[in-house]
Coordinates of C-alpha atoms and ligand atoms in Angstrom, one line a residue:
M1 CA -23.3 1.8 -20.6
A2 CA -22.8 -0.1 -23.9
A3 CA -19.1 -0.9 -23.6
D4 CA -16.0 -0.4 -21.5
R5 CA -14.8 2.7 -23.3
N6 CA -11.2 2.1 -22.4
R7 CA -11.0 -1.3 -24.0
G8 CA -14.2 -1.8 -26.0
Y9 CA -15.3 -5.0 -24.2
D10 CA -18.9 -5.9 -24.9
M11 CA -20.0 -5.6 -21.3
E12 CA -23.6 -6.5 -22.0
Q13 CA -22.6 -9.8 -23.6
I14 CA -20.1 -10.6 -20.8
I15 CA -22.5 -9.8 -18.0
G16 CA -25.2 -11.8 -19.8
R17 CA -23.1 -15.0 -19.4
F18 CA -23.6 -15.0 -15.6
C19 CA -26.7 -16.2 -13.8
L20 CA -27.8 -13.0 -12.2
E21 CA -31.0 -12.4 -10.2
G22 CA -32.8 -9.9 -12.4
R23 CA -31.9 -8.2 -15.6
P24 CA -28.7 -6.2 -15.6
L25 CA -29.6 -2.5 -15.7
F26 CA -26.4 -0.6 -15.0
W27 CA -22.6 -1.1 -14.6
E28 CA -19.7 1.1 -13.8
P29 CA -16.0 0.8 -12.9
Y30 CA -15.6 0.3 -9.2
G31 CA -13.0 0.3 -6.4
S32 CA -9.4 1.3 -6.2
G33 CA -7.4 -1.9 -6.7
H34 CA -4.2 -1.6 -8.6
I35 CA -4.4 -4.8 -10.6
N36 CA -7.8 -6.1 -11.8
R37 CA -10.6 -4.3 -13.6
T38 CA -13.6 -4.2 -11.3
Y39 CA -17.2 -3.2 -12.1
L40 CA -20.3 -2.8 -10.0
V41 CA -23.3 -4.3 -11.7
R42 CA -26.9 -3.6 -10.6
T43 CA -30.0 -5.5 -11.7
G44 CA -33.7 -4.7 -12.1
A45 CA -34.3 -7.0 -9.1
G46 CA -32.3 -4.7 -6.9
R47 CA -29.3 -7.0 -6.7
R48 CA -25.7 -5.9 -6.9
Y49 CA -22.7 -7.8 -8.1
I50 CA -18.9 -7.3 -8.5
L51 CA -17.6 -8.2 -11.9
Q52 CA -13.9 -8.5 -12.4
R53 CA -11.6 -9.1 -15.3
I54 CA -8.4 -10.8 -14.1
N55 CA -5.3 -8.9 -15.2
R56 CA -3.5 -11.4 -17.5
A57 CA -0.3 -9.4 -17.6
V58 CA 0.0 -9.9 -13.9
F59 CA -1.6 -13.4 -13.7
P60 CA -0.4 -15.4 -16.7
D61 CA -2.6 -18.4 -15.6
P62 CA -6.0 -16.8 -14.8
V63 CA -7.7 -20.2 -14.8
G64 CA -5.2 -21.3 -12.1
V65 CA -6.1 -18.2 -10.2
M66 CA -9.8 -19.1 -10.3
E67 CA -9.0 -22.7 -9.2
N68 CA -7.2 -21.3 -6.2
V69 CA -9.9 -18.7 -5.4
S70 CA -12.8 -21.1 -5.7
A71 CA -11.1 -23.8 -3.6
V72 CA -10.3 -21.3 -0.9
I73 CA -13.9 -20.0 -0.9
A74 CA -15.4 -23.5 -0.8
F75 CA -13.1 -24.4 2.1
L76 CA -14.0 -21.2 4.1
A77 CA -17.7 -21.4 3.2
A78 CA -17.9 -24.9 4.7
R79 CA -16.7 -23.5 8.0
T80 CA -19.2 -20.7 8.4
E81 CA -23.0 -20.5 8.8
D82 CA -23.2 -16.9 7.8
S83 CA -23.1 -16.3 4.1
R84 CA -22.0 -12.7 4.5
R85 CA -18.7 -13.9 6.0
C86 CA -17.5 -15.4 2.8
L87 CA -17.1 -14.3 -0.8
R88 CA -19.7 -15.9 -3.2
L89 CA -18.9 -16.6 -6.8
T90 CA -21.9 -16.3 -9.1
P91 CA -21.8 -19.1 -11.7
T92 CA -22.2 -18.7 -15.5
R93 CA -25.1 -20.1 -17.4
E94 CA -22.9 -23.0 -18.4
G95 CA -22.3 -23.7 -14.7
T96 CA -18.7 -22.6 -14.6
L97 CA -17.3 -20.2 -12.0
Y98 CA -15.7 -17.9 -14.6
A99 CA -16.3 -16.8 -18.2
R100 CA -13.6 -16.7 -20.8
D101 CA -14.3 -14.2 -23.7
G102 CA -13.2 -14.5 -27.3
E103 CA -9.9 -12.7 -26.5
G104 CA -9.0 -15.2 -23.8
E105 CA -9.8 -12.7 -21.0
V106 CA -11.2 -14.4 -17.8
W107 CA -14.1 -12.7 -16.0
R108 CA -15.7 -13.6 -12.7
M109 CA -18.7 -12.3 -10.8
Y110 CA -19.1 -12.1 -7.0
G111 CA -22.3 -11.4 -5.1
Y112 CA -21.9 -7.9 -3.7
L113 CA -21.4 -7.9 0.1
E114 CA -24.2 -5.6 1.1
D115 CA -24.1 -3.3 4.1
S116 CA -20.4 -3.4 4.2
L117 CA -17.5 -0.9 4.2
C118 CA -14.2 -1.0 2.4
L119 CA -11.8 1.6 3.9
Q120 CA -8.7 3.1 2.2
A121 CA -7.4 4.2 5.7
P122 CA -8.6 3.3 9.2
E123 CA -11.0 5.9 10.5
R124 CA -10.5 4.7 14.1
P125 CA -8.2 2.2 15.8
E126 CA -10.9 -0.5 15.9
D127 CA -11.0 -0.6 12.1
L128 CA -7.4 -1.5 12.0
Y129 CA -7.7 -4.0 14.8
E130 CA -10.6 -5.7 13.0
S131 CA -8.7 -5.9 9.7
A132 CA -5.5 -7.3 11.3
A133 CA -7.6 -9.8 13.3
A134 CA -9.4 -10.9 10.1
F135 CA -6.1 -11.5 8.3
G136 CA -4.8 -13.4 11.3
A137 CA -7.9 -15.5 11.5
F138 CA -7.7 -16.1 7.7
L139 CA -4.2 -17.6 8.3
S140 CA -5.5 -19.6 11.2
Q141 CA -8.6 -20.9 9.3
L142 CA -6.5 -22.1 6.4
S143 CA -4.0 -23.9 8.6
D144 CA -5.5 -27.3 7.5
F145 CA -6.1 -26.3 3.9
P146 CA -4.1 -28.6 1.5
A147 CA -1.4 -26.1 0.6
E148 CA 0.1 -28.4 -2.1
T149 CA -3.1 -28.1 -4.2
L150 CA -2.6 -24.4 -4.6
R151 CA -1.1 -23.0 -7.8
E152 CA 1.7 -20.4 -7.4
T153 CA -0.3 -17.7 -9.2
I154 CA 2.7 -15.3 -9.2
P155 CA 6.0 -17.2 -8.7
D156 CA 8.4 -15.6 -6.2
F157 CA 5.7 -13.1 -5.2
H158 CA 7.3 -12.3 -1.8
N159 CA 10.8 -13.5 -2.7
T160 CA 12.5 -10.2 -1.9
P161 CA 15.9 -11.1 -3.4
H162 CA 14.1 -11.9 -6.7
R163 CA 12.4 -8.5 -6.5
Y164 CA 15.9 -6.9 -6.2
R165 CA 17.1 -8.8 -9.2
Q166 CA 14.1 -7.3 -11.2
L167 CA 15.1 -3.9 -9.9
R168 CA 18.7 -4.3 -10.9
A169 CA 17.7 -5.4 -14.4
A170 CA 15.3 -2.4 -14.7
V171 CA 18.1 0.0 -13.6
E172 CA 20.4 -1.5 -16.1
Q173 CA 17.9 -1.3 -19.0
D174 CA 16.6 2.1 -18.0
L175 CA 14.0 1.7 -20.7
C176 CA 12.4 5.2 -20.1
G177 CA 15.5 7.1 -19.1
R178 CA 14.1 7.6 -15.6
A179 CA 16.9 6.1 -13.5
K180 CA 18.8 9.4 -13.1
G181 CA 15.8 11.1 -11.6
A182 CA 15.3 8.2 -9.2
A183 CA 19.0 7.9 -8.2
R184 CA 18.3 8.6 -4.5
E185 CA 15.6 5.9 -4.4
I186 CA 17.7 3.4 -6.2
D187 CA 20.6 4.0 -3.7
F188 CA 18.2 3.7 -0.8
A189 CA 17.0 0.3 -2.1
L190 CA 20.5 -1.1 -2.9
A191 CA 21.9 0.0 0.4
R192 CA 19.5 -2.5 2.0
E193 CA 19.8 -5.4 -0.4
R194 CA 21.7 -7.7 1.8
E195 CA 19.3 -7.5 4.8
A196 CA 16.3 -7.7 2.4
G197 CA 17.0 -11.4 1.9
A198 CA 16.6 -12.3 5.6
L199 CA 13.1 -13.7 5.5
Q200 CA 13.7 -15.6 2.3
S201 CA 16.9 -17.2 3.9
L202 CA 14.8 -18.3 7.0
R203 CA 12.2 -19.7 4.6
D204 CA 14.8 -21.5 2.5
A205 CA 16.4 -22.9 5.7
G206 CA 13.0 -24.3 6.8
A207 CA 13.2 -22.3 10.1
L208 CA 9.8 -20.8 9.7
P209 CA 6.6 -22.8 8.9
T210 CA 5.1 -22.4 5.5
R211 CA 1.5 -21.4 5.8
V212 CA -1.3 -20.7 3.4
T213 CA -1.1 -16.9 3.3
H214 CA -3.1 -14.1 1.6
N215 CA -0.1 -12.1 0.6
D216 CA -1.9 -8.8 -0.1
T217 CA -3.3 -7.8 3.3
K218 CA -4.2 -4.2 2.7
L219 CA -7.0 -2.7 4.7
N220 CA -9.0 -2.4 1.5
N221 CA -8.9 -6.1 1.1
V222 CA -11.2 -6.7 4.1
M223 CA -14.8 -5.8 4.2
L224 CA -16.3 -4.5 7.5
D225 CA -19.9 -4.7 8.5
A226 CA -21.3 -1.2 8.0
R227 CA -23.4 -1.4 11.1
T228 CA -21.1 -3.1 13.7
R229 CA -17.8 -2.2 12.0
K230 CA -16.7 -5.8 12.8
A231 CA -14.7 -7.5 10.1
L232 CA -17.0 -9.4 7.7
C233 CA -14.9 -11.0 5.1
V234 CA -11.4 -11.1 3.6
I235 CA -11.5 -10.4 -0.2
D236 CA -9.0 -10.3 -3.1
L237 CA -7.9 -13.9 -2.9
D238 CA -5.9 -14.0 -6.1
T239 CA -2.5 -14.2 -4.4
V240 CA -3.4 -16.8 -1.8
M241 CA -0.4 -19.1 -1.9
P242 CA 2.0 -20.8 0.5
G243 CA 4.0 -18.1 2.4
L244 CA 5.1 -16.8 5.7
A245 CA 3.0 -15.3 8.5
A246 CA 5.4 -12.4 8.5
Y247 CA 4.3 -11.5 4.9
D248 CA 0.7 -11.0 5.9
F249 CA 1.4 -9.3 9.2
G250 CA 4.0 -7.1 7.4
D251 CA 1.8 -5.9 4.6
C252 CA -1.0 -5.2 7.1
V253 CA 1.4 -2.9 9.0
R254 CA 2.8 -1.3 5.7
F255 CA -0.6 -0.1 4.7
G256 CA -2.6 0.2 7.9
A257 CA -0.1 1.5 10.4
A258 CA 1.3 4.2 8.1
T259 CA 0.7 7.9 8.8
A260 CA -0.1 8.7 5.2
A261 CA -1.6 7.1 2.1
E262 CA 0.6 4.8 0.0
D263 CA 0.7 7.4 -2.8
E264 CA 0.8 10.6 -0.7
P265 CA 2.7 13.1 -2.9
D266 CA 4.1 14.9 0.2
W267 CA 6.2 11.9 1.3
E268 CA 7.5 13.7 4.4
K269 CA 4.0 13.0 5.9
M270 CA 4.8 9.3 5.8
G271 CA 5.9 7.4 8.9
L272 CA 5.0 4.5 11.2
S273 CA 2.5 5.1 13.9
L274 CA 3.7 3.0 16.8
E275 CA 0.3 3.0 18.3
A276 CA -1.2 1.6 15.1
F277 CA 1.6 -0.9 14.9
E278 CA 0.6 -2.1 18.4
T279 CA -3.0 -2.3 17.3
V280 CA -2.1 -4.4 14.2
T281 CA 0.0 -6.7 16.4
R282 CA -2.7 -7.1 18.9
G283 CA -5.3 -7.9 16.2
F284 CA -3.1 -10.3 14.2
L285 CA -2.1 -12.3 17.3
A286 CA -5.7 -12.5 18.5
G287 CA -6.7 -13.8 15.0
C288 CA -3.8 -16.3 14.8
P289 CA -2.7 -17.2 18.3
Q290 CA -0.7 -20.3 17.1
L291 CA 2.3 -18.5 15.7
T292 CA 5.6 -20.0 16.8
A293 CA 8.1 -18.0 18.9
L294 CA 10.3 -17.5 15.9
E295 CA 7.4 -16.4 13.8
R296 CA 6.5 -13.8 16.4
Q297 CA 10.1 -12.6 16.5
T298 CA 10.1 -12.1 12.8
L299 CA 7.0 -9.9 12.7
P300 CA 8.9 -6.5 12.8
L301 CA 11.1 -7.9 10.1
G302 CA 8.0 -8.7 8.1
A303 CA 6.8 -5.1 8.4
K304 CA 10.1 -3.7 7.3
L305 CA 10.7 -6.1 4.4
M306 CA 7.2 -6.0 3.0
T307 CA 7.4 -2.2 2.9
L308 CA 10.9 -2.3 1.4
E309 CA 9.8 -4.9 -1.1
C310 CA 6.8 -2.9 -2.1
G311 CA 8.9 0.2 -2.6
V312 CA 11.3 -1.9 -4.7
R313 CA 8.4 -3.1 -6.9
F314 CA 6.9 0.4 -7.3
L315 CA 10.4 1.7 -8.3
T316 CA 11.0 -1.2 -10.7
D317 CA 7.6 -0.4 -12.3
Y318 CA 8.4 3.3 -12.5
L319 CA 11.7 2.5 -14.3
Q320 CA 9.9 0.2 -16.7
G321 CA 7.3 2.7 -17.7
D322 CA 4.4 1.9 -15.3
R323 CA 3.3 -1.4 -16.8
Y324 CA 2.2 -3.3 -13.7
F325 CA 0.5 -1.1 -11.2
A326 CA -2.4 1.1 -12.3
V327 CA -1.2 4.7 -12.3
H328 CA -3.4 7.8 -12.3
R329 CA -0.8 10.6 -12.7
P330 CA 2.7 11.1 -13.9
G331 CA 5.2 10.0 -11.3
H332 CA 2.6 8.1 -9.4
N333 CA 4.8 5.0 -8.9
L334 CA 7.7 7.3 -7.9
D335 CA 5.5 8.9 -5.2
R336 CA 4.6 5.5 -4.0
T337 CA 8.2 4.4 -3.9
R338 CA 9.1 7.5 -1.8
T339 CA 6.4 6.9 0.8
Q340 CA 7.4 3.3 1.1
F341 CA 11.1 4.1 1.6
R342 CA 10.3 6.9 4.0
L343 CA 8.2 4.4 6.0
V344 CA 11.2 1.9 6.0
A345 CA 13.5 4.6 7.3
D346 CA 11.0 5.4 10.1
M347 CA 10.7 1.7 11.0
E348 CA 14.5 1.6 11.2
A349 CA 14.4 4.6 13.6
K350 CA 11.7 2.9 15.7
W351 CA 13.1 -0.7 15.4
N352 CA 13.6 -1.3 19.1
A353 CA 10.2 0.0 20.0
M354 CA 8.6 -2.3 17.4
A355 CA 10.5 -5.3 18.7
A356 CA 9.4 -4.4 22.3
V357 CA 5.8 -4.3 21.2
T358 CA 5.8 -7.7 19.5
A359 CA 7.8 -9.2 22.4
R360 CA 5.4 -7.8 25.1
L361 CA 2.2 -8.8 23.2
G362 CA 3.6 -12.3 22.5
E363 CA 4.5 -12.9 26.2
G364 CA 2.9 -16.0 27.7
K365 CA 2.2 -17.5 24.3
N366 CA 3.9 -20.9 23.3
Ligands
ADP1 P1 -7.9 -5.7 -6.9 O1 -7.1 -7.0 -7.0 O2 -7.8 -4.9 -8.1 O3 -7.5 -4.9 -5.6 P2 -10.3 -6.4 -5.3 O4 -10.8 -7.9 -5.4 O5 -9.6 -6.0 -4.1 O6 -9.4 -6.1 -6.6 O7 -11.6 -5.5 -5.6 C1 -11.5 -4.1 -5.7 C2 -12.5 -3.4 -4.8 O8 -13.8 -3.8 -5.1 C3 -12.3 -3.7 -3.3 O9 -11.4 -2.9 -2.7 C4 -13.8 -3.5 -2.8 O10 -14.0 -2.1 -2.6 C5 -14.6 -3.9 -3.9 N1 -15.1 -5.3 -3.8 C6 -14.5 -6.5 -4.2 N2 -15.3 -7.6 -4.0 C7 -16.4 -7.1 -3.4 C8 -17.6 -7.7 -2.9 N3 -17.8 -9.1 -3.0 N4 -18.6 -6.9 -2.4 C9 -18.4 -5.6 -2.3 N5 -17.3 -5.0 -2.7 C10 -16.3 -5.7 -3.3
GN1_2 C1 -1.5 -4.6 -5.5 O1 -4.5 -5.7 -6.1 P1 -4.2 -4.8 -5.0 O2 -4.4 -3.3 -5.3 O3 -4.9 -5.2 -3.8 C2 -0.5 -5.7 -5.5 C3 0.1 -5.9 -4.1 C4 0.7 -4.6 -3.6 C5 -0.3 -3.6 -3.7 C6 0.2 -2.2 -3.3 C7 -1.2 -8.9 -7.3 O4 -2.6 -5.0 -4.7 O5 1.1 -6.9 -4.1 O6 1.2 -4.8 -2.3 O7 -0.9 -3.4 -5.0 N1 -1.1 -7.0 -6.0 C8 -0.5 -7.7 -6.9 O8 -0.8 -1.3 -3.0 O9 0.6 -7.5 -7.3
MG3 MG1 -7.6 -5.4 -3.6

């Protein structure tokens, strides 16, 4: 209760900087995100809050992150009457939307979205549909957001060729002597390097519209209403940046249409559920009906490349000693790499069927 035992932060002092309703009584680590440190805070007035310390190793400009996040929240909040449909930042006593501590760490506090659910895997097809529709709608709602005002919080975030360059450097350095044990995974990645640049080439050529995208569209980044199970609110806005629709669709498929968890140790359980792929496509297109014909055509490519890229990132981090993604067991990032590459292979096997689904569901649109 007194301090975050891992790092010795004075939690009481940090929490005390925010204008909470009631006196803070209790806090504990919360959630299963890989990047930020998240805490649940309860007060004597029965209110709950989500406190987060932004990971500075991942986000070198945490103030820029907060500027993006608060601008996006303000934009979305102005377009809904229902306060539960939008994240709410709790200000500090000085009236700012984040607190910086003596060590330069940046902390923020959200009102807890009550009566909500955050799922690690869909429990029924409707859950997946709802999350995909929410991410599609997020893209659609932000279509008139002034994209040029957004900071690039992680440069080249979904620039897959850049991710390959980082992988090659990690293989070459082999800091932890792990490359030999991951030879099969390295070969799998490198065999696909050329095709991995396809979306980036289309983006560079201006063939696809740049949109304001979320860029991290996992199922656990959408809150559902616990009673109706309808999507309530998209969360985790740290990576909102200009991007392609295929990124958000693709990451939604990668996580939500998979037959196993991202870190399933028995990677043979991993594959693509075509049924779930169809559900994601249906949801995403319903949420964002204005995609261009070429955008719709590139949706399967988005699914494959976001999965391949994520595997490449897990593999790079494994080779570099697990410095980026939170790990909870030895070999965790290698397990994650294997599931992602297994999923890519299954998408390759089901490629024609995937393309047929997106073509059929896109029929009759512009
Ligand atoms: P990370 O970047 O580490 O993934 P998130 O912003 O996704 O961090 O938060 C981690 C988890 O905390 C979420 O998956 C969700 O369970 C929970 N969470 C975040 N914000 C809220 C909120 N406003 N209300 C309720 N739960 C939340
Ligand atoms: C991270 O923060 P979280 O857990 O929602 C990562 C995503 C990866 C994802 C893989 C800022 O997302 O890019 O796809 O893990 N976020 C960042 O699960 O790197
Ligand atoms: Mg998250």
